Structure formats: C-alpha cells, structure tokens
Amino acid sequence: MNKKVLRSFIRECKTKHTQEELARLSQETSQLLRCHHRVKKAQTILLYNALPDEVDTKMLLSELYLQGKTLLLPKVISDTDMTIHRYNGEEYLSKGRFFGIMEPDNSPFSDYSSIDLMIIPGMAFDKRGNRLGRGRGYYDRFLSQMPSNVYKIGVCFPFQIVPMVPSDSHDVMMDEVVYSHNN
C-alpha cells in the first residue's frame, strides 16, 4: 500500500467512529501518556494541539502545564515549515492561519538541546515506529533538525496502527507509539 492509499484508508477508518468514541480513545491514550515514565521524568516536552481527527491532547497539555513542565507547541508558518513555541497557557493561543489549530503567538523556541521528549501525531504508524504524516512533511523536516537522542513518542488511535508504513530515507522514525488498546 503506498502512502496516498494508506492515508485514504485511515481517513475512511476515522469516519466509522463517532466523536464520542474518538473522545474516549483520546482520554485513554492521554492516560497512558500521563502515566508514562518518560512523560513523568521530562521537563521540556514538545506536544501538539490536535486537529479534530487526531488524539486530543488538550487535557494532557493543561495537566502537564500545571505540573510546571515546559511545553512546546508547533506553529505552521508556511506551506512547508513549522516552528515550535513555548506554551504559556490557553489564553495566549490564537487560531493558526493554515489549519485553524490554536497556536502560540510568542517567539520561536530554539534551544532544541533542552527538549527531553516529543509527542507527535500521525495518520498511521507501524509497530517498528514508522510514521505516516498528512503528506506535507512538516514534522519530518522539523524532526531532521532535532538532536537524534530526543525520545519521540507517536500517538494515534488503535485503528491507525498498520502492519507496515511505507517509508522513505527522509522519514523520521518514532522510538515508541502509544495508543489505547481498546477499540
């Protein structure tokens, strides 16, 4: 299955689930992340604000922020690139111009060496850690600039785990994939 076909297949799978089911799966996945030893240990975490069809991270973002962790969120700045910015609370977010995701308005964060953990969404993952994005390469381009020792956790719904994700040399693998095991 090529990347385009796999993306279509996953989009079709998502339509077979109600918003309530996706919300329940999001809560279960967030709970797994909340209890994850790497999340507990990390001080600086790259997270994301979810699109409507991704694992919702809003509660996790709030909880980790209240714990005093430094949280970073991506901001799409062009058709090809994103930057990361410090999260200073929901009241300091505004609707992004590319995807309508709530994004920080402050200066880009550049101390990549201080990032302990990255939690990254995807369209599909396989158990080896290969990730299929939405096709624009935002994360792959960004991740290629990161120190290779930063631990990367992919997050998804259970139906987004597939036997094999086609990968290219520029694709960045996850160290682990976390998802609810309930369907």
mmCIF file of C-alpha atoms in Angstrom:
data_model
loop_
_atom_site.group_PDB
_atom_site.id
_atom_site.type_symbol
_atom_site.label_atom_id
_atom_site.label_comp_id
_atom_site.label_asym_id
_atom_site.label_seq_id
_atom_site.Cartn_x
_atom_site.Cartn_y
_atom_site.Cartn_z
ATOM 1 C CA MET A 1 0.000 0.000 0.000
ATOM 2 C CA ASN A 2 1.517 3.354 -0.941
ATOM 3 C CA LYS A 3 1.322 6.455 1.270
ATOM 4 C CA LYS A 4 -1.574 8.076 -0.591
ATOM 5 C CA VAL A 5 -3.693 4.913 -0.455
ATOM 6 C CA LEU A 6 -2.865 4.394 3.227
ATOM 7 C CA ARG A 7 -3.905 7.978 4.073
ATOM 8 C CA SER A 8 -7.242 7.422 2.288
ATOM 9 C CA PHE A 9 -7.731 4.135 4.117
ATOM 10 C CA ILE A 10 -7.100 5.764 7.525
ATOM 11 C CA ARG A 11 -9.428 8.686 6.717
ATOM 12 C CA GLU A 12 -12.119 6.138 5.873
ATOM 13 C CA CYS A 13 -11.486 4.291 9.170
ATOM 14 C CA LYS A 14 -11.887 7.547 11.097
ATOM 15 C CA THR A 15 -15.333 8.148 9.589
ATOM 16 C CA LYS A 16 -16.506 4.836 11.056
ATOM 17 C CA HIS A 17 -16.060 6.176 14.606
ATOM 18 C CA THR A 18 -18.283 8.676 16.375
ATOM 19 C CA GLN A 19 -16.867 11.778 18.019
ATOM 20 C CA GLU A 20 -17.746 10.162 21.363
ATOM 21 C CA GLU A 21 -15.704 7.059 20.515
ATOM 22 C CA LEU A 22 -12.737 9.167 19.415
ATOM 23 C CA ALA A 23 -13.022 11.259 22.601
ATOM 24 C CA ARG A 24 -12.981 8.082 24.740
ATOM 25 C CA LEU A 25 -9.955 6.744 22.865
ATOM 26 C CA SER A 26 -8.245 10.123 23.260
ATOM 27 C CA GLN A 27 -8.836 10.043 27.019
ATOM 28 C CA GLU A 28 -7.447 6.520 27.267
ATOM 29 C CA THR A 29 -4.365 7.434 25.231
ATOM 30 C CA SER A 30 -3.831 10.588 27.291
ATOM 31 C CA GLN A 31 -3.997 8.483 30.454
ATOM 32 C CA LEU A 32 -1.321 6.155 29.075
ATOM 33 C CA LEU A 33 0.856 9.193 28.329
ATOM 34 C CA ARG A 34 0.163 10.746 31.746
ATOM 35 C CA CYS A 35 1.476 7.591 33.427
ATOM 36 C CA HIS A 36 4.391 7.073 31.028
ATOM 37 C CA HIS A 37 7.750 7.184 32.812
ATOM 38 C CA ARG A 38 9.295 9.376 30.114
ATOM 39 C CA VAL A 39 6.484 11.932 30.404
ATOM 40 C CA LYS A 40 6.796 11.963 34.188
ATOM 41 C CA LYS A 41 10.565 12.425 34.003
ATOM 42 C CA ALA A 42 10.676 15.003 31.176
ATOM 43 C CA GLN A 43 10.916 18.705 31.954
ATOM 44 C CA THR A 44 10.630 20.060 28.395
ATOM 45 C CA ILE A 45 8.103 18.365 26.120
ATOM 46 C CA LEU A 46 7.051 19.077 22.553
ATOM 47 C CA LEU A 47 3.352 18.304 22.360
ATOM 48 C CA TYR A 48 0.667 19.381 19.859
ATOM 49 C CA ASN A 49 -2.811 20.839 19.741
ATOM 50 C CA ALA A 50 -4.938 18.316 17.894
ATOM 51 C CA LEU A 51 -6.831 18.599 14.663
ATOM 52 C CA PRO A 52 -10.416 17.302 15.039
ATOM 53 C CA ASP A 53 -9.438 13.836 13.779
ATOM 54 C CA GLU A 54 -6.329 13.401 15.974
ATOM 55 C CA VAL A 55 -5.871 12.172 19.536
ATOM 56 C CA ASP A 56 -6.987 15.168 21.603
ATOM 57 C CA THR A 57 -4.232 16.434 23.884
ATOM 58 C CA LYS A 58 -5.970 19.459 25.439
ATOM 59 C CA MET A 59 -6.394 17.983 28.941
ATOM 60 C CA LEU A 60 -2.909 16.483 28.916
ATOM 61 C CA LEU A 61 -1.479 19.850 27.863
ATOM 62 C CA SER A 62 -3.263 21.593 30.741
ATOM 63 C CA GLU A 63 -2.225 18.993 33.311
ATOM 64 C CA LEU A 64 1.437 18.972 32.305
ATOM 65 C CA TYR A 65 1.480 22.771 32.274
ATOM 66 C CA LEU A 66 0.067 22.876 35.817
ATOM 67 C CA GLN A 67 2.838 20.468 36.858
ATOM 68 C CA GLY A 68 5.342 23.146 35.849
ATOM 69 C CA LYS A 69 6.715 21.402 32.787
ATOM 70 C CA THR A 70 7.961 23.475 29.869
ATOM 71 C CA LEU A 71 5.635 22.655 26.984
ATOM 72 C CA LEU A 72 6.238 23.473 23.357
ATOM 73 C CA LEU A 73 3.693 23.565 20.560
ATOM 74 C CA PRO A 74 4.224 23.639 16.813
ATOM 75 C CA LYS A 75 3.170 26.615 14.713
ATOM 76 C CA VAL A 76 2.782 26.211 10.963
ATOM 77 C CA ILE A 77 4.425 29.226 9.347
ATOM 78 C CA SER A 78 4.274 28.343 5.640
ATOM 79 C CA ASP A 79 3.179 25.621 3.243
ATOM 80 C CA THR A 80 6.335 23.696 4.105
ATOM 81 C CA ASP A 81 7.581 24.700 7.545
ATOM 82 C CA MET A 82 6.694 24.865 11.193
ATOM 83 C CA THR A 83 8.420 26.322 14.229
ATOM 84 C CA ILE A 84 7.942 25.487 17.883
ATOM 85 C CA HIS A 85 6.897 27.905 20.600
ATOM 86 C CA ARG A 86 6.575 27.819 24.363
ATOM 87 C CA TYR A 87 3.063 27.207 25.678
ATOM 88 C CA ASN A 88 2.150 29.840 28.280
ATOM 89 C CA GLY A 89 -1.478 28.883 28.816
ATOM 90 C CA GLU A 90 -4.557 28.623 26.653
ATOM 91 C CA GLU A 91 -5.252 32.360 26.869
ATOM 92 C CA TYR A 92 -2.032 33.013 24.888
ATOM 93 C CA LEU A 93 -3.050 30.916 21.887
ATOM 94 C CA SER A 94 -4.650 32.135 18.693
ATOM 95 C CA LYS A 95 -6.122 30.379 15.695
ATOM 96 C CA GLY A 96 -3.413 29.435 13.199
ATOM 97 C CA ARG A 97 -3.849 30.620 9.635
ATOM 98 C CA PHE A 98 -3.045 27.301 7.930
ATOM 99 C CA PHE A 99 -5.063 24.638 9.783
ATOM 100 C CA GLY A 100 -7.082 26.622 12.310
ATOM 101 C CA ILE A 101 -5.215 24.956 15.182
ATOM 102 C CA MET A 102 -4.713 27.024 18.315
ATOM 103 C CA GLU A 103 -1.048 28.093 18.260
ATOM 104 C CA PRO A 104 1.232 30.249 20.427
ATOM 105 C CA ASP A 105 1.999 33.788 19.263
ATOM 106 C CA ASN A 106 5.313 34.220 21.069
ATOM 107 C CA SER A 107 8.868 33.989 19.713
ATOM 108 C CA PRO A 108 10.081 30.665 18.310
ATOM 109 C CA PHE A 109 11.812 28.325 20.752
ATOM 110 C CA SER A 110 15.322 27.473 19.625
ATOM 111 C CA ASP A 111 17.006 25.613 22.490
ATOM 112 C CA TYR A 112 16.421 22.215 20.895
ATOM 113 C CA SER A 113 19.037 20.560 23.099
ATOM 114 C CA SER A 114 16.826 21.167 26.159
ATOM 115 C CA ILE A 115 13.910 19.132 24.767
ATOM 116 C CA ASP A 116 13.538 15.852 26.658
ATOM 117 C CA LEU A 117 10.578 14.357 24.829
ATOM 118 C CA MET A 118 8.459 14.841 21.715
ATOM 119 C CA ILE A 119 4.876 13.599 21.437
ATOM 120 C CA ILE A 120 3.870 13.540 17.783
ATOM 121 C CA PRO A 121 0.620 12.789 15.925
ATOM 122 C CA GLY A 122 0.405 10.891 12.654
ATOM 123 C CA MET A 123 -2.000 9.415 10.135
ATOM 124 C CA ALA A 124 -0.636 5.898 10.655
ATOM 125 C CA PHE A 125 2.163 4.095 12.463
ATOM 126 C CA ASP A 126 3.570 0.621 12.423
ATOM 127 C CA LYS A 127 4.964 -1.203 15.439
ATOM 128 C CA ARG A 128 8.562 -0.545 14.349
ATOM 129 C CA GLY A 129 7.951 3.211 14.737
ATOM 130 C CA ASN A 130 7.497 4.253 11.128
ATOM 131 C CA ARG A 131 5.159 7.240 10.899
ATOM 132 C CA LEU A 132 2.921 8.411 8.086
ATOM 133 C CA GLY A 133 2.052 12.089 8.274
ATOM 134 C CA ARG A 134 -0.528 14.070 6.354
ATOM 135 C CA GLY A 135 1.769 14.398 3.365
ATOM 136 C CA ARG A 136 3.246 17.862 3.655
ATOM 137 C CA GLY A 137 6.361 16.837 5.582
ATOM 138 C CA TYR A 138 6.133 19.442 8.361
ATOM 139 C CA TYR A 139 7.198 17.071 11.115
ATOM 140 C CA ASP A 140 9.829 15.213 9.082
ATOM 141 C CA ARG A 141 11.543 18.457 8.089
ATOM 142 C CA PHE A 142 11.364 19.742 11.648
ATOM 143 C CA LEU A 143 12.490 16.473 13.265
ATOM 144 C CA SER A 144 15.516 16.305 10.977
ATOM 145 C CA GLN A 145 16.795 19.443 12.774
ATOM 146 C CA MET A 146 16.425 17.919 16.230
ATOM 147 C CA PRO A 147 19.174 16.159 18.178
ATOM 148 C CA SER A 148 18.852 12.457 17.385
ATOM 149 C CA ASN A 149 18.810 11.463 21.065
ATOM 150 C CA VAL A 150 15.480 13.217 21.812
ATOM 151 C CA TYR A 151 12.905 10.487 22.513
ATOM 152 C CA LYS A 152 9.937 10.539 20.127
ATOM 153 C CA ILE A 153 6.537 9.091 21.009
ATOM 154 C CA GLY A 154 3.975 8.802 18.234
ATOM 155 C CA VAL A 155 0.331 8.889 19.309
ATOM 156 C CA CYS A 156 -2.710 7.639 17.458
ATOM 157 C CA PHE A 157 -5.978 5.769 17.646
ATOM 158 C CA PRO A 158 -5.795 1.932 17.602
ATOM 159 C CA PHE A 159 -7.095 1.708 14.029
ATOM 160 C CA GLN A 160 -4.146 3.831 12.888
ATOM 161 C CA ILE A 161 -1.695 1.027 13.694
ATOM 162 C CA VAL A 162 -0.989 -0.864 10.488
ATOM 163 C CA PRO A 163 1.334 -3.774 9.661
ATOM 164 C CA MET A 164 3.697 -1.615 7.608
ATOM 165 C CA VAL A 165 4.006 2.099 6.902
ATOM 166 C CA PRO A 166 5.865 2.796 3.665
ATOM 167 C CA SER A 167 8.912 4.909 4.474
ATOM 168 C CA ASP A 168 11.492 6.977 2.646
ATOM 169 C CA SER A 169 15.000 7.899 3.723
ATOM 170 C CA HIS A 170 13.859 11.350 4.945
ATOM 171 C CA ASP A 171 11.098 9.923 7.168
ATOM 172 C CA VAL A 172 11.897 10.110 10.890
ATOM 173 C CA MET A 173 11.010 7.060 12.973
ATOM 174 C CA MET A 174 9.402 7.199 16.388
ATOM 175 C CA ASP A 175 11.046 5.487 19.329
ATOM 176 C CA GLU A 176 7.659 4.282 20.539
ATOM 177 C CA VAL A 177 3.984 4.513 19.613
ATOM 178 C CA VAL A 178 1.327 4.967 22.311
ATOM 179 C CA TYR A 179 -2.373 4.273 21.704
ATOM 180 C CA SER A 180 -5.384 2.918 23.514
ATOM 181 C CA HIS A 181 -5.623 -0.844 23.116
ATOM 182 C CA ASN A 182 -9.411 -0.668 23.284
ATOM 183 C CA ASN A 183 -11.255 -0.248 20.028
#
